[in-house]
Amino acid sequence: MVSSTLTVLAIAAFLNRVSARTSASCNPLNVTCSADAALGKSVLYDFTKGPSTDWSLSTGSFPTFNSLGAEFSIVNMLDSPTLSSNWYIMFGHYDIVLKAASGQGAISSVVLLSDDLDEIDFEFLGAQDNNVQTNYFGKGITGNYDREITVPVASPQETFHTYSVDWTAEAITWSIDGNVMRTLTPQTADTNQYPQTPMRMKIGTWPSGDPSEPEGVIQWGGGLINYNDGPFTMTVQSVRVVDYSSGTSYSYGNNSGTWQSLQSSGGKINSSGNPNTPASTASMEGFSTSKPTSTPTPTLNPSSTSFKATITSSSPVINQSYMSPPKPARFLE
Protein backbone atom coordinates (compact mmCIF):
# COMPACT_ATOMS: atom_id res chain seq x y z
CA MET A 1 0.00 0.00 0.00
CA VAL A 2 1.32 3.42 -0.92
CA SER A 3 1.95 5.80 1.95
CA SER A 4 -0.46 8.72 2.28
CA THR A 5 2.54 11.07 2.25
CA LEU A 6 3.88 11.05 -1.30
CA THR A 7 7.36 12.30 -1.97
CA VAL A 8 7.97 15.70 -3.50
CA LEU A 9 9.40 13.86 -6.51
CA ALA A 10 6.17 11.93 -7.06
CA ILE A 11 4.07 15.07 -6.75
CA ALA A 12 6.26 16.88 -9.26
CA ALA A 13 5.93 13.93 -11.63
CA PHE A 14 2.15 14.17 -11.53
CA LEU A 15 2.16 17.89 -12.24
CA ASN A 16 4.69 17.64 -15.04
CA ARG A 17 2.83 14.76 -16.64
CA VAL A 18 -0.46 16.62 -16.73
CA SER A 19 0.97 19.86 -18.06
CA ALA A 20 2.53 17.87 -20.88
CA ARG A 21 -0.57 15.96 -21.93
CA THR A 22 -3.52 18.27 -21.24
CA SER A 23 -5.67 18.99 -24.28
CA ALA A 24 -9.11 20.44 -24.94
CA SER A 25 -10.67 19.85 -28.35
CA CYS A 26 -13.72 21.88 -27.33
CA ASN A 27 -14.55 22.81 -23.78
CA PRO A 28 -18.04 24.41 -23.56
CA LEU A 29 -16.92 26.47 -20.59
CA ASN A 30 -14.62 28.41 -22.91
CA VAL A 31 -16.15 28.35 -26.39
CA THR A 32 -19.34 27.34 -28.20
CA CYS A 33 -19.15 23.64 -29.08
CA SER A 34 -21.26 21.36 -31.22
CA ALA A 35 -24.12 19.53 -29.53
CA ASP A 36 -23.59 16.11 -27.93
CA ALA A 37 -25.48 13.20 -29.46
CA ALA A 38 -28.03 11.99 -26.90
CA LEU A 39 -28.77 8.38 -26.07
CA GLY A 40 -32.26 9.51 -25.07
CA LYS A 41 -33.47 6.01 -24.17
CA SER A 42 -32.63 2.80 -22.29
CA VAL A 43 -30.40 0.23 -23.99
CA LEU A 44 -28.82 -3.12 -23.12
CA TYR A 45 -25.53 -4.04 -24.80
CA ASP A 46 -24.82 -7.78 -24.59
CA PHE A 47 -21.16 -8.09 -25.47
CA THR A 48 -21.33 -11.91 -25.37
CA LYS A 49 -23.00 -11.48 -28.78
CA GLY A 50 -20.33 -9.21 -30.23
CA PRO A 51 -19.64 -5.48 -30.70
CA SER A 52 -22.09 -2.63 -31.31
CA THR A 53 -21.96 0.33 -33.68
CA ASP A 54 -22.95 2.51 -30.71
CA TRP A 55 -19.32 2.26 -29.53
CA SER A 56 -16.05 3.36 -31.11
CA LEU A 57 -12.43 2.58 -30.44
CA SER A 58 -10.97 5.40 -28.38
CA THR A 59 -7.42 4.14 -28.01
CA GLY A 60 -5.41 0.99 -28.57
CA SER A 61 -6.68 -2.11 -30.35
CA PHE A 62 -10.24 -3.37 -30.43
CA PRO A 63 -11.26 -5.73 -27.64
CA THR A 64 -11.93 -9.31 -28.63
CA PHE A 65 -15.32 -10.97 -28.23
CA ASN A 66 -16.36 -14.45 -27.15
CA SER A 67 -19.05 -16.17 -25.11
CA LEU A 68 -17.84 -14.42 -21.95
CA GLY A 69 -18.06 -10.91 -23.43
CA ALA A 70 -15.65 -8.19 -24.54
CA GLU A 71 -12.05 -8.75 -23.47
CA PHE A 72 -9.86 -5.67 -22.98
CA SER A 73 -6.30 -7.00 -22.81
CA ILE A 74 -2.94 -5.43 -22.06
CA VAL A 75 -0.56 -7.59 -24.09
CA ASN A 76 2.24 -5.31 -25.22
CA MET A 77 3.88 -2.20 -23.82
CA LEU A 78 1.46 0.72 -23.34
CA ASP A 79 -1.57 -1.23 -24.59
CA SER A 80 -4.69 0.70 -23.55
CA PRO A 81 -7.70 -0.84 -25.33
CA THR A 82 -10.60 1.54 -24.70
CA LEU A 83 -14.13 1.86 -26.06
CA SER A 84 -16.04 5.13 -26.00
CA SER A 85 -19.79 5.45 -26.45
CA ASN A 86 -21.00 7.44 -29.45
CA TRP A 87 -23.79 8.84 -27.27
CA TYR A 88 -24.07 10.97 -24.14
CA ILE A 89 -26.47 10.72 -21.23
CA MET A 90 -27.79 13.67 -19.24
CA PHE A 91 -28.40 12.24 -15.80
CA GLY A 92 -28.96 8.52 -15.90
CA HIS A 93 -28.00 5.08 -14.74
CA TYR A 94 -25.77 2.23 -15.86
CA ASP A 95 -25.19 -1.37 -14.82
CA ILE A 96 -22.01 -2.98 -16.11
CA VAL A 97 -21.21 -6.65 -15.53
CA LEU A 98 -17.47 -7.22 -15.56
CA LYS A 99 -14.50 -9.09 -14.23
CA ALA A 100 -11.47 -6.85 -13.65
CA ALA A 101 -7.96 -7.47 -14.91
CA SER A 102 -5.49 -9.00 -12.48
CA GLY A 103 -1.83 -8.15 -12.21
CA GLN A 104 0.39 -5.56 -10.63
CA GLY A 105 0.33 -2.33 -12.61
CA ALA A 106 -2.77 -3.21 -14.64
CA ILE A 107 -5.79 -0.90 -14.29
CA SER A 108 -9.41 -1.50 -15.36
CA SER A 109 -11.55 1.63 -15.68
CA VAL A 110 -15.20 2.53 -16.21
CA VAL A 111 -15.59 6.28 -16.66
CA LEU A 112 -18.39 8.75 -17.31
CA LEU A 113 -16.78 11.89 -18.76
CA SER A 114 -18.23 15.16 -20.05
CA ASP A 115 -16.86 17.74 -22.49
CA ASP A 116 -16.32 20.23 -19.65
CA LEU A 117 -14.52 17.55 -17.62
CA ASP A 118 -17.13 16.38 -15.13
CA GLU A 119 -16.25 12.78 -14.30
CA ILE A 120 -17.61 9.75 -12.37
CA ASP A 121 -15.37 6.68 -12.03
CA PHE A 122 -14.99 3.07 -11.03
CA GLU A 123 -11.33 2.04 -11.14
CA PHE A 124 -9.83 -1.39 -10.37
CA LEU A 125 -6.19 -1.92 -9.41
CA GLY A 126 -4.91 -5.28 -10.62
CA ALA A 127 -2.64 -5.49 -7.57
CA GLN A 128 -5.67 -5.54 -5.24
CA ASP A 129 -8.28 -8.28 -5.48
CA ASN A 130 -10.67 -7.17 -2.75
CA ASN A 131 -11.77 -3.63 -3.57
CA VAL A 132 -12.54 -0.99 -6.19
CA GLN A 133 -11.95 2.75 -6.17
CA THR A 134 -14.79 5.25 -6.67
CA ASN A 135 -14.10 8.83 -7.64
CA TYR A 136 -15.54 12.03 -9.09
CA PHE A 137 -14.28 15.33 -10.51
CA GLY A 138 -15.94 18.56 -11.59
CA LYS A 139 -14.82 20.79 -14.46
CA GLY A 140 -11.38 19.18 -14.49
CA ILE A 141 -10.58 20.50 -11.01
CA THR A 142 -9.03 17.76 -8.91
CA GLY A 143 -8.27 19.77 -5.77
CA ASN A 144 -6.12 17.76 -3.39
CA TYR A 145 -7.07 14.40 -4.90
CA ASP A 146 -8.95 13.60 -1.70
CA ARG A 147 -12.24 12.47 -3.24
CA GLU A 148 -11.42 8.83 -3.95
CA ILE A 149 -13.11 6.28 -1.71
CA THR A 150 -12.15 2.61 -1.92
CA VAL A 151 -14.97 0.16 -1.23
CA PRO A 152 -14.89 -3.62 -0.71
CA VAL A 153 -15.84 -6.21 -3.32
CA ALA A 154 -15.21 -9.94 -3.18
CA SER A 155 -12.72 -11.27 -5.74
CA PRO A 156 -13.39 -8.77 -8.55
CA GLN A 157 -10.70 -10.40 -10.71
CA GLU A 158 -12.17 -13.91 -10.51
CA THR A 159 -15.89 -13.16 -10.26
CA PHE A 160 -18.29 -11.20 -12.43
CA HIS A 161 -20.05 -8.46 -10.45
CA THR A 162 -22.56 -5.80 -11.44
CA TYR A 163 -21.25 -2.28 -10.90
CA SER A 164 -23.81 0.52 -11.08
CA VAL A 165 -23.86 4.29 -11.05
CA ASP A 166 -27.09 6.23 -10.61
CA TRP A 167 -26.70 9.92 -11.40
CA THR A 168 -29.33 12.60 -10.80
CA ALA A 169 -29.34 16.27 -9.85
CA GLU A 170 -29.90 15.19 -6.25
CA ALA A 171 -27.35 12.40 -5.76
CA ILE A 172 -24.81 10.03 -7.28
CA THR A 173 -24.68 6.48 -5.97
CA TRP A 174 -22.08 3.82 -6.67
CA SER A 175 -23.43 0.30 -6.14
CA ILE A 176 -22.10 -3.26 -6.38
CA ASP A 177 -24.51 -6.13 -6.98
CA GLY A 178 -27.41 -3.89 -5.96
CA ASN A 179 -25.81 -2.71 -2.71
CA VAL A 180 -25.13 1.02 -2.43
CA MET A 181 -21.49 1.54 -1.46
CA ARG A 182 -21.20 5.30 -1.71
CA THR A 183 -23.50 8.32 -2.06
CA LEU A 184 -22.54 11.83 -3.10
CA THR A 185 -24.85 14.86 -3.11
CA PRO A 186 -24.30 18.46 -4.26
CA GLN A 187 -24.10 19.35 -0.57
CA THR A 188 -21.41 16.77 0.26
CA ALA A 189 -19.40 17.31 -2.92
CA ASP A 190 -16.59 19.84 -2.99
CA THR A 191 -17.82 23.35 -3.82
CA ASN A 192 -19.05 23.57 -7.42
CA GLN A 193 -17.66 20.11 -8.11
CA TYR A 194 -20.84 18.05 -8.46
CA PRO A 195 -20.91 16.40 -11.93
CA GLN A 196 -23.90 17.75 -13.88
CA THR A 197 -23.22 17.93 -17.62
CA PRO A 198 -23.78 15.39 -20.45
CA MET A 199 -21.42 12.44 -20.22
CA ARG A 200 -20.34 9.64 -22.45
CA MET A 201 -19.01 6.30 -21.23
CA LYS A 202 -15.48 4.96 -21.56
CA ILE A 203 -14.44 1.39 -20.75
CA GLY A 204 -10.88 0.13 -20.90
CA THR A 205 -7.62 -1.04 -19.41
CA TRP A 206 -4.22 0.66 -19.18
CA PRO A 207 -0.79 -0.11 -17.68
CA SER A 208 -0.09 2.19 -14.75
CA GLY A 209 3.03 0.12 -14.11
CA ASP A 210 4.74 0.83 -17.41
CA PRO A 211 8.29 2.09 -16.78
CA SER A 212 7.49 5.26 -18.73
CA GLU A 213 4.92 6.31 -16.13
CA PRO A 214 5.83 8.75 -13.32
CA GLU A 215 6.92 7.09 -10.09
CA GLY A 216 3.76 8.21 -8.30
CA VAL A 217 1.53 6.54 -10.91
CA ILE A 218 3.58 3.34 -10.71
CA GLN A 219 3.30 3.31 -6.91
CA TRP A 220 -0.44 3.93 -7.01
CA GLY A 221 -0.96 0.91 -9.29
CA GLY A 222 1.08 -1.38 -7.05
CA GLY A 223 4.42 -1.29 -8.83
CA LEU A 224 5.94 -2.04 -12.21
CA ILE A 225 4.01 -4.24 -14.61
CA ASN A 226 5.68 -7.40 -15.91
CA TYR A 227 4.38 -7.75 -19.46
CA ASN A 228 5.70 -11.33 -19.54
CA ASP A 229 3.01 -12.22 -16.98
CA GLY A 230 0.25 -11.03 -19.34
CA PRO A 231 -2.11 -10.76 -20.93
CA PHE A 232 -3.92 -8.68 -18.32
CA THR A 233 -7.59 -8.84 -19.26
CA MET A 234 -10.81 -7.17 -18.13
CA THR A 235 -13.91 -8.96 -19.39
CA VAL A 236 -17.19 -7.06 -19.82
CA GLN A 237 -20.31 -9.16 -20.26
CA SER A 238 -22.88 -6.43 -20.66
CA VAL A 239 -23.71 -2.77 -20.18
CA ARG A 240 -27.22 -1.52 -19.51
CA VAL A 241 -27.67 2.26 -19.79
CA VAL A 242 -30.64 4.52 -18.98
CA ASP A 243 -30.64 8.14 -20.11
CA TYR A 244 -32.95 10.07 -17.79
CA SER A 245 -33.25 12.94 -20.28
CA SER A 246 -34.71 12.73 -23.77
CA GLY A 247 -34.12 14.15 -27.23
CA THR A 248 -31.58 13.76 -30.01
CA SER A 249 -28.80 15.98 -28.67
CA TYR A 250 -27.71 18.02 -25.66
CA SER A 251 -26.09 21.45 -25.84
CA TYR A 252 -24.75 24.04 -23.41
CA GLY A 253 -26.89 27.16 -23.16
CA ASN A 254 -24.02 29.19 -21.71
CA ASN A 255 -20.62 28.66 -20.15
CA SER A 256 -21.83 28.16 -16.56
CA GLY A 257 -21.57 24.37 -16.66
CA THR A 258 -24.78 23.94 -14.64
CA TRP A 259 -27.41 21.40 -15.56
CA GLN A 260 -30.12 24.08 -15.53
CA SER A 261 -28.37 25.82 -18.44
CA LEU A 262 -28.42 22.73 -20.67
CA GLN A 263 -30.76 22.34 -23.61
CA SER A 264 -32.21 19.28 -25.30
CA SER A 265 -33.11 19.12 -28.98
CA GLY A 266 -36.49 17.46 -29.38
CA GLY A 267 -36.72 16.43 -25.75
CA LYS A 268 -36.31 17.50 -22.15
CA ILE A 269 -33.56 17.69 -19.55
CA ASN A 270 -34.79 15.58 -16.65
CA SER A 271 -33.06 15.91 -13.30
CA SER A 272 -34.07 12.39 -12.21
CA GLY A 273 -35.56 9.20 -13.57
CA ASN A 274 -36.29 5.52 -13.05
CA PRO A 275 -33.22 3.27 -13.07
CA ASN A 276 -35.46 0.26 -13.74
CA THR A 277 -36.79 1.63 -17.01
CA PRO A 278 -37.14 -1.32 -19.44
CA ALA A 279 -34.20 -1.38 -21.86
CA SER A 280 -34.27 -2.34 -25.51
CA THR A 281 -31.56 -4.76 -26.63
CA ALA A 282 -29.02 -3.17 -28.94
CA SER A 283 -28.13 -4.75 -32.23
CA MET A 284 -24.61 -6.14 -31.91
CA GLU A 285 -23.41 -5.75 -35.49
CA GLY A 286 -19.90 -4.39 -35.19
CA PHE A 287 -18.06 -1.22 -34.26
CA SER A 288 -18.51 2.24 -35.60
CA THR A 289 -15.77 2.93 -38.13
CA SER A 290 -15.49 6.60 -37.16
CA LYS A 291 -13.73 7.79 -34.04
CA PRO A 292 -15.84 10.21 -31.96
CA THR A 293 -14.64 13.72 -31.32
CA SER A 294 -12.02 13.66 -28.60
CA THR A 295 -13.19 14.77 -25.19
CA PRO A 296 -10.84 17.05 -23.22
CA THR A 297 -8.81 15.28 -20.58
CA PRO A 298 -8.94 16.08 -16.85
CA THR A 299 -6.24 18.29 -15.41
CA LEU A 300 -4.48 18.66 -12.11
CA ASN A 301 -4.73 21.89 -10.18
CA PRO A 302 -1.11 23.09 -10.32
CA SER A 303 -1.59 25.14 -7.16
CA SER A 304 -2.37 22.00 -5.17
CA THR A 305 0.50 20.80 -2.99
CA SER A 306 -1.25 18.85 -0.26
CA PHE A 307 -2.24 15.27 -1.04
CA LYS A 308 -3.57 14.36 2.40
CA ALA A 309 -7.04 12.83 2.19
CA THR A 310 -9.78 13.89 4.57
CA ILE A 311 -13.01 11.95 3.97
CA THR A 312 -16.05 11.65 6.17
CA SER A 313 -18.54 9.10 4.91
CA SER A 314 -20.87 6.42 6.21
CA SER A 315 -19.95 4.22 3.25
CA PRO A 316 -17.93 1.03 3.90
CA VAL A 317 -14.49 2.46 3.25
CA ILE A 318 -11.44 0.21 3.15
CA ASN A 319 -8.71 2.71 2.54
CA GLN A 320 -8.22 6.37 1.80
CA SER A 321 -4.46 6.51 2.22
CA TYR A 322 -3.40 6.93 -1.39
CA MET A 323 -4.57 9.12 -4.20
CA SER A 324 -5.81 8.21 -7.63
CA PRO A 325 -3.61 9.80 -10.31
CA PRO A 326 -4.83 11.19 -13.60
CA LYS A 327 -5.42 8.65 -16.35
CA PRO A 328 -3.02 8.83 -19.28
CA ALA A 329 -4.08 10.80 -22.33
CA ARG A 330 -4.15 7.63 -24.41
CA PHE A 331 -6.99 6.32 -22.21
CA LEU A 332 -9.10 9.48 -22.23
CA GLU A 333 -8.60 10.85 -25.73
XYZ file of C-alpha atoms in Angstrom:
333
model
C 0.000 0.000 0.000
C 1.318 3.421 -0.917
C 1.945 5.805 1.951
C -0.462 8.719 2.285
C 2.541 11.067 2.248
C 3.878 11.047 -1.298
C 7.358 12.298 -1.970
C 7.966 15.697 -3.500
C 9.400 13.863 -6.508
C 6.174 11.928 -7.057
C 4.071 15.072 -6.752
C 6.258 16.878 -9.263
C 5.932 13.934 -11.634
C 2.150 14.172 -11.530
C 2.163 17.894 -12.244
C 4.694 17.635 -15.039
C 2.832 14.762 -16.640
C -0.464 16.621 -16.730
C 0.971 19.857 -18.056
C 2.533 17.872 -20.883
C -0.570 15.965 -21.932
C -3.521 18.270 -21.241
C -5.673 18.991 -24.277
C -9.110 20.436 -24.939
C -10.666 19.855 -28.346
C -13.716 21.879 -27.334
C -14.553 22.810 -23.783
C -18.040 24.409 -23.558
C -16.919 26.471 -20.593
C -14.621 28.410 -22.910
C -16.152 28.351 -26.391
C -19.339 27.341 -28.196
C -19.153 23.639 -29.077
C -21.264 21.363 -31.224
C -24.119 19.529 -29.533
C -23.586 16.111 -27.935
C -25.485 13.195 -29.463
C -28.026 11.990 -26.897
C -28.773 8.383 -26.070
C -32.264 9.512 -25.065
C -33.469 6.010 -24.171
C -32.629 2.805 -22.291
C -30.400 0.230 -23.987
C -28.818 -3.122 -23.122
C -25.534 -4.044 -24.796
C -24.824 -7.778 -24.589
C -21.160 -8.089 -25.471
C -21.330 -11.905 -25.374
C -22.997 -11.485 -28.783
C -20.328 -9.207 -30.225
C -19.645 -5.477 -30.702
C -22.093 -2.633 -31.314
C -21.958 0.332 -33.680
C -22.948 2.514 -30.707
C -19.323 2.260 -29.532
C -16.051 3.362 -31.107
C -12.431 2.576 -30.440
C -10.973 5.404 -28.383
C -7.419 4.137 -28.012
C -5.409 0.986 -28.573
C -6.678 -2.106 -30.348
C -10.240 -3.372 -30.428
C -11.262 -5.730 -27.641
C -11.925 -9.312 -28.627
C -15.321 -10.968 -28.227
C -16.359 -14.451 -27.151
C -19.051 -16.173 -25.110
C -17.838 -14.416 -21.951
C -18.055 -10.913 -23.431
C -15.647 -8.193 -24.536
C -12.047 -8.746 -23.465
C -9.857 -5.667 -22.983
C -6.303 -6.998 -22.812
C -2.945 -5.434 -22.058
C -0.559 -7.587 -24.089
C 2.243 -5.309 -25.225
C 3.878 -2.199 -23.817
C 1.460 0.717 -23.344
C -1.566 -1.227 -24.593
C -4.686 0.703 -23.547
C -7.702 -0.836 -25.326
C -10.603 1.538 -24.698
C -14.130 1.855 -26.064
C -16.037 5.133 -25.998
C -19.790 5.451 -26.452
C -20.997 7.441 -29.446
C -23.790 8.841 -27.266
C -24.069 10.974 -24.139
C -26.473 10.718 -21.228
C -27.786 13.674 -19.238
C -28.401 12.240 -15.797
C -28.958 8.523 -15.903
C -28.001 5.075 -14.740
C -25.772 2.229 -15.861
C -25.191 -1.369 -14.818
C -22.011 -2.979 -16.107
C -21.212 -6.655 -15.534
C -17.465 -7.215 -15.556
C -14.496 -9.088 -14.232
C -11.471 -6.851 -13.647
C -7.956 -7.475 -14.910
C -5.489 -9.003 -12.477
C -1.830 -8.150 -12.213
C 0.394 -5.562 -10.629
C 0.334 -2.330 -12.608
C -2.774 -3.214 -14.643
C -5.789 -0.898 -14.295
C -9.406 -1.500 -15.357
C -11.549 1.628 -15.680
C -15.202 2.532 -16.210
C -15.595 6.278 -16.658
C -18.387 8.747 -17.313
C -16.782 11.888 -18.759
C -18.228 15.162 -20.052
C -16.862 17.738 -22.485
C -16.320 20.229 -19.650
C -14.522 17.551 -17.616
C -17.128 16.376 -15.133
C -16.251 12.776 -14.296
C -17.611 9.751 -12.371
C -15.365 6.678 -12.033
C -14.989 3.071 -11.028
C -11.326 2.043 -11.136
C -9.827 -1.385 -10.371
C -6.190 -1.925 -9.413
C -4.906 -5.281 -10.615
C -2.639 -5.489 -7.572
C -5.668 -5.543 -5.241
C -8.283 -8.282 -5.478
C -10.671 -7.174 -2.747
C -11.770 -3.626 -3.571
C -12.539 -0.989 -6.188
C -11.947 2.754 -6.171
C -14.790 5.247 -6.666
C -14.100 8.832 -7.635
C -15.535 12.029 -9.093
C -14.283 15.325 -10.509
C -15.935 18.560 -11.587
C -14.816 20.790 -14.458
C -11.383 19.180 -14.491
C -10.580 20.498 -11.011
C -9.032 17.762 -8.906
C -8.272 19.771 -5.774
C -6.123 17.760 -3.388
C -7.071 14.398 -4.901
C -8.949 13.605 -1.704
C -12.244 12.474 -3.245
C -11.424 8.832 -3.946
C -13.114 6.281 -1.712
C -12.153 2.608 -1.916
C -14.968 0.156 -1.231
C -14.888 -3.622 -0.710
C -15.839 -6.209 -3.320
C -15.210 -9.940 -3.180
C -12.717 -11.271 -5.742
C -13.391 -8.766 -8.546
C -10.701 -10.402 -10.706
C -12.168 -13.908 -10.505
C -15.887 -13.156 -10.256
C -18.285 -11.195 -12.425
C -20.052 -8.462 -10.451
C -22.562 -5.801 -11.444
C -21.246 -2.280 -10.898
C -23.806 0.523 -11.081
C -23.857 4.293 -11.055
C -27.087 6.225 -10.608
C -26.702 9.922 -11.396
C -29.327 12.602 -10.803
C -29.345 16.265 -9.845
C -29.898 15.195 -6.246
C -27.353 12.403 -5.763
C -24.814 10.035 -7.281
C -24.685 6.483 -5.971
C -22.075 3.824 -6.666
C -23.430 0.298 -6.144
C -22.102 -3.258 -6.378
C -24.512 -6.132 -6.977
C -27.405 -3.895 -5.960
C -25.810 -2.708 -2.714
C -25.127 1.022 -2.430
C -21.491 1.537 -1.463
C -21.202 5.297 -1.709
C -23.497 8.317 -2.058
C -22.542 11.832 -3.100
C -24.851 14.858 -3.111
C -24.300 18.455 -4.259
C -24.099 19.349 -0.571
C -21.405 16.771 0.262
C -19.397 17.313 -2.925
C -16.587 19.845 -2.985
C -17.825 23.346 -3.816
C -19.049 23.575 -7.423
C -17.665 20.109 -8.113
C -20.844 18.049 -8.460
C -20.907 16.404 -11.934
C -23.899 17.748 -13.880
C -23.216 17.935 -17.618
C -23.778 15.395 -20.455
C -21.422 12.445 -20.223
C -20.345 9.635 -22.452
C -19.007 6.300 -21.233
C -15.481 4.955 -21.556
C -14.440 1.389 -20.751
C -10.876 0.131 -20.903
C -7.618 -1.038 -19.405
C -4.223 0.660 -19.176
C -0.786 -0.113 -17.677
C -0.094 2.188 -14.747
C 3.028 0.120 -14.113
C 4.738 0.828 -17.413
C 8.286 2.091 -16.780
C 7.493 5.265 -18.727
C 4.921 6.314 -16.128
C 5.831 8.750 -13.319
C 6.916 7.094 -10.094
C 3.757 8.211 -8.301
C 1.534 6.537 -10.910
C 3.579 3.340 -10.714
C 3.302 3.314 -6.911
C -0.444 3.928 -7.011
C -0.958 0.913 -9.290
C 1.077 -1.376 -7.049
C 4.416 -1.289 -8.832
C 5.936 -2.044 -12.208
C 4.009 -4.240 -14.606
C 5.681 -7.400 -15.912
C 4.383 -7.750 -19.457
C 5.704 -11.326 -19.539
C 3.006 -12.222 -16.978
C 0.249 -11.033 -19.336
C -2.105 -10.761 -20.930
C -3.922 -8.677 -18.320
C -7.592 -8.837 -19.257
C -10.806 -7.171 -18.130
C -13.914 -8.956 -19.392
C -17.189 -7.056 -19.817
C -20.312 -9.164 -20.260
C -22.883 -6.427 -20.660
C -23.713 -2.768 -20.180
C -27.218 -1.516 -19.512
C -27.669 2.256 -19.792
C -30.638 4.516 -18.977
C -30.639 8.143 -20.111
C -32.947 10.072 -17.789
C -33.251 12.938 -20.277
C -34.712 12.731 -23.774
C -34.125 14.146 -27.227
C -31.579 13.761 -30.009
C -28.801 15.980 -28.674
C -27.707 18.018 -25.660
C -26.093 21.450 -25.835
C -24.751 24.041 -23.411
C -26.892 27.164 -23.163
C -24.023 29.187 -21.711
C -20.615 28.657 -20.150
C -21.826 28.163 -16.559
C -21.568 24.367 -16.665
C -24.783 23.942 -14.642
C -27.413 21.404 -15.556
C -30.117 24.075 -15.531
C -28.372 25.824 -18.440
C -28.416 22.734 -20.671
C -30.760 22.344 -23.610
C -32.208 19.278 -25.303
C -33.108 19.124 -28.978
C -36.487 17.464 -29.379
C -36.723 16.433 -25.750
C -36.308 17.505 -22.151
C -33.555 17.688 -19.547
C -34.789 15.583 -16.651
C -33.060 15.908 -13.296
C -34.071 12.387 -12.211
C -35.557 9.196 -13.568
C -36.292 5.517 -13.047
C -33.217 3.269 -13.070
C -35.465 0.259 -13.737
C -36.795 1.626 -17.010
C -37.136 -1.322 -19.437
C -34.202 -1.379 -21.860
C -34.266 -2.345 -25.512
C -31.562 -4.762 -26.631
C -29.023 -3.167 -28.938
C -28.130 -4.754 -32.231
C -24.606 -6.144 -31.909
C -23.410 -5.751 -35.494
C -19.898 -4.387 -35.192
C -18.064 -1.221 -34.256
C -18.510 2.242 -35.598
C -15.765 2.933 -38.127
C -15.488 6.600 -37.160
C -13.725 7.792 -34.043
C -15.843 10.206 -31.964
C -14.640 13.721 -31.321
C -12.020 13.658 -28.605
C -13.190 14.766 -25.187
C -10.839 17.049 -23.223
C -8.815 15.278 -20.577
C -8.944 16.078 -16.853
C -6.243 18.292 -15.406
C -4.481 18.663 -12.106
C -4.728 21.895 -10.184
C -1.110 23.091 -10.321
C -1.594 25.138 -7.157
C -2.367 22.004 -5.165
C 0.501 20.802 -2.988
C -1.246 18.848 -0.258
C -2.240 15.271 -1.037
C -3.571 14.361 2.403
C -7.041 12.833 2.191
C -9.777 13.893 4.566
C -13.007 11.953 3.971
C -16.054 11.648 6.165
C -18.544 9.100 4.915
C -20.870 6.422 6.211
C -19.949 4.216 3.252
C -17.934 1.032 3.902
C -14.488 2.464 3.249
C -11.445 0.214 3.145
C -8.706 2.710 2.542
C -8.217 6.372 1.803
C -4.464 6.507 2.224
C -3.397 6.931 -1.385
C -4.571 9.117 -4.196
C -5.809 8.209 -7.630
C -3.606 9.800 -10.310
C -4.830 11.194 -13.603
C -5.424 8.654 -16.354
C -3.016 8.828 -19.284
C -4.076 10.801 -22.328
C -4.150 7.632 -24.410
C -6.988 6.321 -22.212
C -9.103 9.479 -22.231
C -8.595 10.849 -25.727
